[in-house]
mmCIF file of C-alpha atoms and ligand atoms in Angstrom:
data_model
loop_
_atom_site.group_PDB
_atom_site.id
_atom_site.type_symbol
_atom_site.label_atom_id
_atom_site.label_comp_id
_atom_site.label_asym_id
_atom_site.label_seq_id
_atom_site.Cartn_x
_atom_site.Cartn_y
_atom_site.Cartn_z
ATOM 1 C CA MET A 166 109.454 135.560 170.750
ATOM 2 C CA LEU A 167 111.007 139.046 170.776
ATOM 3 C CA GLY A 168 111.951 138.567 167.115
ATOM 4 C CA GLY A 169 108.241 138.764 166.313
ATOM 5 C CA CYS A 170 108.130 142.348 167.610
ATOM 6 C CA ARG A 171 109.795 143.665 164.464
ATOM 7 C CA GLY A 172 108.808 143.458 160.835
ATOM 8 C CA PRO A 173 106.737 145.411 158.352
ATOM 9 C CA LEU A 174 103.406 144.671 160.073
ATOM 10 C CA SER A 175 104.456 145.026 163.715
ATOM 11 C CA VAL A 176 102.511 147.475 165.891
ATOM 12 C CA LEU A 177 105.463 147.272 168.310
ATOM 13 C CA ASP A 178 107.745 148.978 165.796
ATOM 14 C CA PRO A 179 105.851 152.280 165.369
ATOM 15 C CA ALA A 180 106.983 154.822 162.773
ATOM 16 C CA GLY A 181 104.644 157.721 163.554
ATOM 17 C CA PRO A 182 102.839 159.477 166.440
ATOM 18 C CA SER A 183 99.502 157.627 166.019
ATOM 19 C CA ALA A 184 101.153 154.209 166.048
ATOM 20 C CA GLY A 185 103.530 155.324 168.829
ATOM 21 C CA ALA A 186 100.591 156.206 171.096
ATOM 22 C CA ILE A 187 98.993 152.799 170.469
ATOM 23 C CA ALA A 188 102.279 150.980 171.143
ATOM 24 C CA GLN A 189 102.676 152.853 174.430
ATOM 25 C CA VAL A 190 99.215 151.741 175.612
ATOM 26 C CA TRP A 191 100.055 148.182 174.534
ATOM 27 C CA TRP A 192 103.283 148.147 176.592
ATOM 28 C CA TRP A 193 101.424 149.418 179.686
ATOM 29 C CA MET A 194 98.758 146.739 179.248
ATOM 30 C CA PHE A 195 101.471 144.120 178.772
ATOM 31 C CA GLY A 196 103.307 145.278 181.922
ATOM 32 C CA VAL A 197 100.166 145.207 184.074
ATOM 33 C CA ALA A 198 99.135 141.814 182.637
ATOM 34 C CA VAL A 199 102.562 140.369 183.527
ATOM 35 C CA ALA A 200 102.316 141.815 187.067
ATOM 36 C CA VAL A 201 98.835 140.288 187.526
ATOM 37 C CA LEU A 202 100.035 136.944 186.153
ATOM 38 C CA VAL A 203 102.985 136.865 188.563
ATOM 39 C CA LEU A 204 100.678 137.805 191.477
ATOM 40 C CA MET A 205 98.202 135.037 190.601
ATOM 41 C CA VAL A 206 100.955 132.426 190.224
ATOM 42 C CA VAL A 207 102.407 133.398 193.627
ATOM 43 C CA LEU A 208 98.957 133.322 195.280
ATOM 44 C CA GLY A 209 98.213 129.968 193.625
ATOM 45 C CA ALA A 210 101.519 128.524 194.865
ATOM 46 C CA LEU A 211 100.890 129.810 198.406
ATOM 47 C CA ALA A 212 97.364 128.341 198.390
ATOM 48 C CA MET A 213 98.676 124.956 197.241
ATOM 49 C CA ARG A 214 101.373 124.987 199.910
ATOM 50 C CA GLY A 215 98.837 125.839 202.595
ATOM 51 C CA ARG A 216 96.528 123.062 201.387
ATOM 52 C CA ARG A 217 99.341 120.511 201.408
ATOM 53 C CA GLY A 218 100.257 121.565 204.962
ATOM 54 C CA GLY A 219 96.654 120.992 206.056
ATOM 55 C CA GLN A 220 96.256 117.497 204.529
ATOM 56 C CA GLY A 221 95.344 114.763 206.953
ATOM 57 C CA GLU A 222 93.917 117.158 209.492
ATOM 58 C CA ASP A 223 90.456 117.370 207.918
ATOM 59 C CA ALA A 224 88.971 114.651 210.151
ATOM 60 C CA GLY A 225 89.686 116.565 213.286
ATOM 61 C CA ALA A 226 89.352 120.023 211.749
ATOM 62 C CA ASP A 227 86.035 120.816 213.421
ATOM 63 C CA ALA A 228 87.521 120.037 216.808
ATOM 64 C CA HIS A 229 90.212 122.711 216.284
ATOM 65 C CA ARG A 230 87.879 125.339 214.861
ATOM 66 C CA PHE A 231 87.347 128.347 217.108
ATOM 67 C CA PRO A 232 83.901 129.866 217.473
ATOM 68 C CA GLY A 233 83.486 132.711 214.988
ATOM 69 C CA ASP A 234 85.741 131.157 212.244
ATOM 70 C CA GLY A 235 82.774 130.917 209.852
ATOM 71 C CA ALA A 236 82.027 134.629 210.227
ATOM 72 C CA ARG A 237 85.719 135.447 209.651
ATOM 73 C CA GLN A 238 85.847 133.359 206.484
ATOM 74 C CA ARG A 239 82.684 134.995 205.184
ATOM 75 C CA ARG A 240 84.227 138.405 205.859
ATOM 76 C CA ILE A 241 87.403 137.473 203.964
ATOM 77 C CA ALA A 242 85.341 136.077 201.065
ATOM 78 C CA ARG A 243 83.293 139.295 200.918
ATOM 79 C CA ARG A 244 86.476 141.409 200.858
ATOM 80 C CA CYS A 245 87.886 139.276 198.035
ATOM 81 C CA LEU A 246 84.659 139.686 196.076
ATOM 82 C CA ILE A 247 84.533 143.466 196.527
ATOM 83 C CA GLY A 248 88.279 143.962 196.006
ATOM 84 C CA GLY A 249 88.822 141.518 193.161
ATOM 85 C CA GLY A 250 85.414 141.752 191.534
ATOM 86 C CA LEU A 251 84.628 145.477 191.791
ATOM 87 C CA LEU A 252 87.603 147.606 192.872
ATOM 88 C CA LEU A 253 90.335 145.948 190.791
ATOM 89 C CA PRO A 254 88.405 145.883 187.471
ATOM 90 C CA GLY A 255 87.091 149.409 188.199
ATOM 91 C CA VAL A 256 90.602 150.785 188.722
ATOM 92 C CA ALA A 257 91.972 148.835 185.729
ATOM 93 C CA ILE A 258 89.242 150.036 183.342
ATOM 94 C CA THR A 259 89.526 153.641 184.570
ATOM 95 C CA ALA A 260 93.314 153.571 184.073
ATOM 96 C CA LEU A 261 92.862 152.099 180.600
ATOM 97 C CA LEU A 262 90.389 154.867 179.757
ATOM 98 C CA VAL A 263 92.744 157.580 181.054
ATOM 99 C CA PHE A 264 95.777 156.235 179.158
ATOM 100 C CA GLY A 265 93.909 154.892 176.120
ATOM 101 C CA SER A 266 91.794 157.942 175.270
ATOM 102 C CA PRO A 267 94.735 160.183 174.268
ATOM 103 C CA ALA A 268 95.974 157.376 172.004
ATOM 104 C CA GLY A 269 92.540 157.330 170.385
ATOM 105 C CA PHE A 270 92.578 161.111 169.938
ATOM 106 C CA HIS A 271 95.817 160.791 167.914
ATOM 107 C CA GLN A 272 93.878 158.797 165.302
ATOM 108 C CA LEU A 273 91.111 161.368 164.921
ATOM 109 C CA PRO A 274 91.125 164.246 162.411
ATOM 110 C CA TRP A 275 90.770 167.078 164.952
ATOM 111 C CA PRO A 276 90.722 170.456 163.248
ATOM 112 C CA GLY A 277 93.775 172.456 164.268
ATOM 113 C CA ALA A 278 95.610 169.461 165.776
ATOM 114 C CA ALA A 279 97.900 169.158 162.733
ATOM 115 C CA ALA A 280 99.139 171.739 160.247
ATOM 116 C CA ALA A 281 97.453 171.322 156.841
ATOM 117 C CA PRO A 282 96.794 167.570 156.824
ATOM 118 C CA LEU A 283 96.713 165.916 153.417
ATOM 119 C CA ARG A 284 93.404 164.360 152.369
ATOM 120 C CA VAL A 285 93.495 160.935 150.757
ATOM 121 C CA GLU A 286 90.478 158.793 149.859
ATOM 122 C CA VAL A 287 90.940 155.045 150.129
ATOM 123 C CA THR A 288 88.190 152.766 148.835
ATOM 124 C CA GLY A 289 88.153 149.042 149.535
ATOM 125 C CA HIS A 290 87.085 146.708 146.725
ATOM 126 C CA GLN A 291 86.942 142.919 146.525
ATOM 127 C CA TRP A 292 89.928 142.577 146.549
ATOM 128 C CA TRP A 293 92.037 145.648 146.072
ATOM 129 C CA TRP A 294 92.510 149.186 147.349
ATOM 130 C CA GLU A 295 91.745 152.259 145.294
ATOM 131 C CA VAL A 296 93.703 155.331 146.436
ATOM 132 C CA HIS A 297 92.587 158.782 145.286
ATOM 133 C CA TYR A 298 94.079 162.225 145.950
ATOM 134 C CA PRO A 299 91.124 164.621 145.500
ATOM 135 C CA ASP A 300 93.305 167.759 145.436
ATOM 136 C CA THR A 301 94.914 166.805 142.141
ATOM 137 C CA GLY A 302 93.052 163.718 140.942
ATOM 138 C CA GLN A 303 95.982 161.280 141.180
ATOM 139 C CA ARG A 304 94.971 157.639 141.579
ATOM 140 C CA LEU A 305 96.899 154.568 142.700
ATOM 141 C CA ARG A 306 96.067 150.889 143.084
ATOM 142 C CA ASN A 307 97.194 148.953 146.174
ATOM 143 C CA GLU A 308 99.720 151.684 146.815
ATOM 144 C CA LEU A 309 99.527 154.692 149.110
ATOM 145 C CA ARG A 310 102.032 157.525 148.771
ATOM 146 C CA LEU A 311 102.413 159.955 151.668
ATOM 147 C CA PRO A 312 104.610 162.928 152.505
ATOM 148 C CA ALA A 313 106.867 162.034 155.467
ATOM 149 C CA GLY A 314 106.457 164.245 158.525
ATOM 150 C CA ARG A 315 102.969 165.495 157.610
ATOM 151 C CA ALA A 316 99.606 164.335 158.939
ATOM 152 C CA VAL A 317 97.435 162.508 156.429
ATOM 153 C CA ASP A 318 93.675 162.132 156.843
ATOM 154 C CA VAL A 319 92.661 158.865 155.207
ATOM 155 C CA HIS A 320 88.949 158.886 154.298
ATOM 156 C CA THR A 321 87.964 155.233 154.003
ATOM 157 C CA ARG A 322 85.009 153.886 152.065
ATOM 158 C CA SER A 323 83.985 150.591 150.567
ATOM 159 C CA ALA A 324 82.537 149.749 147.177
ATOM 160 C CA ASP A 325 81.097 146.384 148.240
ATOM 161 C CA VAL A 326 81.542 144.721 151.658
ATOM 162 C CA ILE A 327 83.227 145.828 154.907
ATOM 163 C CA HIS A 328 87.014 145.960 154.648
ATOM 164 C CA GLY A 329 89.538 146.979 157.314
ATOM 165 C CA PHE A 330 92.146 149.604 156.437
ATOM 166 C CA TRP A 331 95.277 149.072 158.531
ATOM 167 C CA VAL A 332 98.882 150.222 158.295
ATOM 168 C CA PRO A 333 100.161 148.871 161.641
ATOM 169 C CA ARG A 334 103.418 150.861 161.809
ATOM 170 C CA LEU A 335 101.632 154.165 161.149
ATOM 171 C CA GLY A 336 98.328 154.048 163.059
ATOM 172 C CA GLY A 337 95.186 152.290 164.139
ATOM 173 C CA LYS A 338 92.891 150.226 161.951
ATOM 174 C CA LEU A 339 89.601 151.499 160.632
ATOM 175 C CA ASP A 340 86.733 149.684 158.973
ATOM 176 C CA ALA A 341 85.879 150.724 155.426
ATOM 177 C CA VAL A 342 82.096 150.487 155.494
ATOM 178 C CA PRO A 343 79.760 150.647 152.455
ATOM 179 C CA GLY A 344 77.715 153.845 152.473
ATOM 180 C CA ARG A 345 79.829 155.564 155.125
ATOM 181 C CA THR A 346 83.053 157.556 155.187
ATOM 182 C CA LEU A 347 85.292 157.104 158.223
ATOM 183 C CA VAL A 348 88.514 159.023 158.762
ATOM 184 C CA VAL A 349 91.783 158.022 160.433
ATOM 185 C CA ARG A 350 94.789 160.321 160.783
ATOM 186 C CA LEU A 351 98.172 158.763 160.047
ATOM 187 C CA GLN A 352 101.680 160.126 159.917
ATOM 188 C CA ALA A 353 105.029 158.647 158.944
ATOM 189 C CA ASP A 354 107.892 160.357 160.735
ATOM 190 C CA ARG A 355 110.525 159.263 158.218
ATOM 191 C CA PRO A 356 110.589 158.416 154.527
ATOM 192 C CA GLY A 357 110.385 154.676 153.999
ATOM 193 C CA THR A 358 108.300 151.759 152.798
ATOM 194 C CA TYR A 359 105.560 150.442 155.029
ATOM 195 C CA ARG A 360 102.879 147.790 154.623
ATOM 196 C CA GLY A 361 99.148 147.835 154.969
ATOM 197 C CA VAL A 362 96.589 145.032 154.982
ATOM 198 C CA CYS A 363 92.874 144.471 154.986
ATOM 199 C CA ALA A 364 92.051 143.681 158.609
ATOM 200 C CA GLU A 365 88.433 142.571 158.132
ATOM 201 C CA PHE A 366 87.517 139.296 156.453
ATOM 202 C CA CYS A 367 85.911 140.346 153.173
ATOM 203 C CA GLY A 368 85.662 137.169 151.096
ATOM 204 C CA ALA A 369 87.807 134.587 149.358
ATOM 205 C CA GLY A 370 90.489 137.081 148.267
ATOM 206 C CA HIS A 371 90.803 138.796 151.640
ATOM 207 C CA ALA A 372 94.351 137.597 152.289
ATOM 208 C CA HIS A 373 95.482 138.931 148.932
ATOM 209 C CA MET A 374 94.742 142.632 149.259
ATOM 210 C CA PRO A 375 97.918 144.047 150.793
ATOM 211 C CA MET A 376 98.875 147.667 150.338
ATOM 212 C CA VAL A 377 102.355 149.129 150.003
ATOM 213 C CA VAL A 378 102.755 152.512 151.682
ATOM 214 C CA GLN A 379 105.519 154.764 150.491
ATOM 215 C CA ALA A 380 106.399 157.736 152.735
ATOM 216 C CA MET A 381 108.311 160.149 150.509
ATOM 217 C CA PRO A 382 110.343 163.267 151.276
ATOM 218 C CA ALA A 383 107.861 166.172 151.198
ATOM 219 C CA GLU A 384 109.291 167.833 148.075
ATOM 220 C CA ASP A 385 109.352 164.535 146.121
ATOM 221 C CA PHE A 386 105.766 163.859 147.157
ATOM 222 C CA ASP A 387 104.591 167.329 146.130
ATOM 223 C CA ALA A 388 106.306 166.950 142.750
ATOM 224 C CA TRP A 389 104.555 163.616 142.190
ATOM 225 C CA LEU A 390 101.182 164.866 143.461
ATOM 226 C CA ASN A 391 101.225 167.902 141.186
ATOM 227 C CA ALA A 392 102.523 166.131 138.096
ATOM 228 C CA SER A 393 100.051 165.447 135.301
ATOM 229 C CA PRO A 394 98.381 162.026 135.691
ATOM 230 C CA ALA A 395 100.360 160.674 132.728
ATOM 231 C CA ALA A 396 103.658 161.900 134.146
ATOM 232 C CA ALA A 397 102.706 160.646 137.610
ATOM 233 C CA ARG A 398 102.430 157.120 136.198
ATOM 234 C CA THR A 399 106.160 156.713 136.731
ATOM 235 C CA PRO A 400 107.616 153.303 137.488
ATOM 236 C CA ARG A 401 107.260 152.307 141.119
ATOM 237 C CA PRO A 402 110.198 153.232 143.361
ATOM 238 C CA PRO A 403 112.550 150.211 143.750
ATOM 239 C CA ALA A 404 111.538 149.646 147.402
ATOM 240 C CA VAL A 405 107.841 149.570 146.460
ATOM 241 C CA ALA A 406 108.462 147.284 143.487
ATOM 242 C CA ALA A 407 110.427 144.926 145.761
ATOM 243 C CA ALA A 408 107.595 144.894 148.309
ATOM 244 C CA PHE A 409 105.054 144.033 145.596
ATOM 245 C CA ALA A 410 107.326 141.270 144.270
ATOM 246 C CA GLN A 411 107.609 139.862 147.790
ATOM 247 C CA GLU A 412 103.814 139.912 148.204
ATOM 248 C CA ALA A 413 103.351 138.178 144.840
ATOM 249 C CA GLY A 414 105.717 135.402 145.905
ATOM 250 C CA ARG A 415 103.924 134.754 149.199
HETATM 251 CU CU1 CU B 685 89.528 141.868 153.677
#
């Protein structure tokens, strides 16, 4: 089970601050969910034990009941309703809001929150990704190149239906909606090859629109970004070519 926590599409193996914030919220939610599960199992076991202990006494139960037991049971039931139905969900949702909101802020393109973020435009098509760098006009297909260690504002759009732009190890997912431009801020801390997918069912070819994300050392990226379009059409780096070959063989 723990083996599934790694891999190119695992949100539990974050490689940047946006994805790290999401993973942290996930681990807190997981921890609280496990605690609640254990509590419920223990309470369930205690209830079953109590019920077994009381078997066979039902016939004479009324004879042993003290006056006022009904009122006491109603009071306990009311406390359970208020505690379990109002207080517990209220506290849980408030805590989730307090811890989850900062994780959400990491994904947003706040002015001044990052030094000179790079702007990239990603357009979803049935069924491929068009990647455009407006500063220099470079274009890529199903491949996103980023400078490692620098924030990147990905402006997502769609040319046809709703797609979902998602690079799990770098940040949250964002719908690419026709007629709208939505922005998510990603960052890769280290150079490397990452994977992206379409996370919104968009038709028969939905499963076949993966994206390979290449985080490059900043100087290599700048050299590529500022090269003439013809010169920029260099062969894919070996890691990217290998990732494409792996996708093709799936
Ligand atoms: Cu899709």
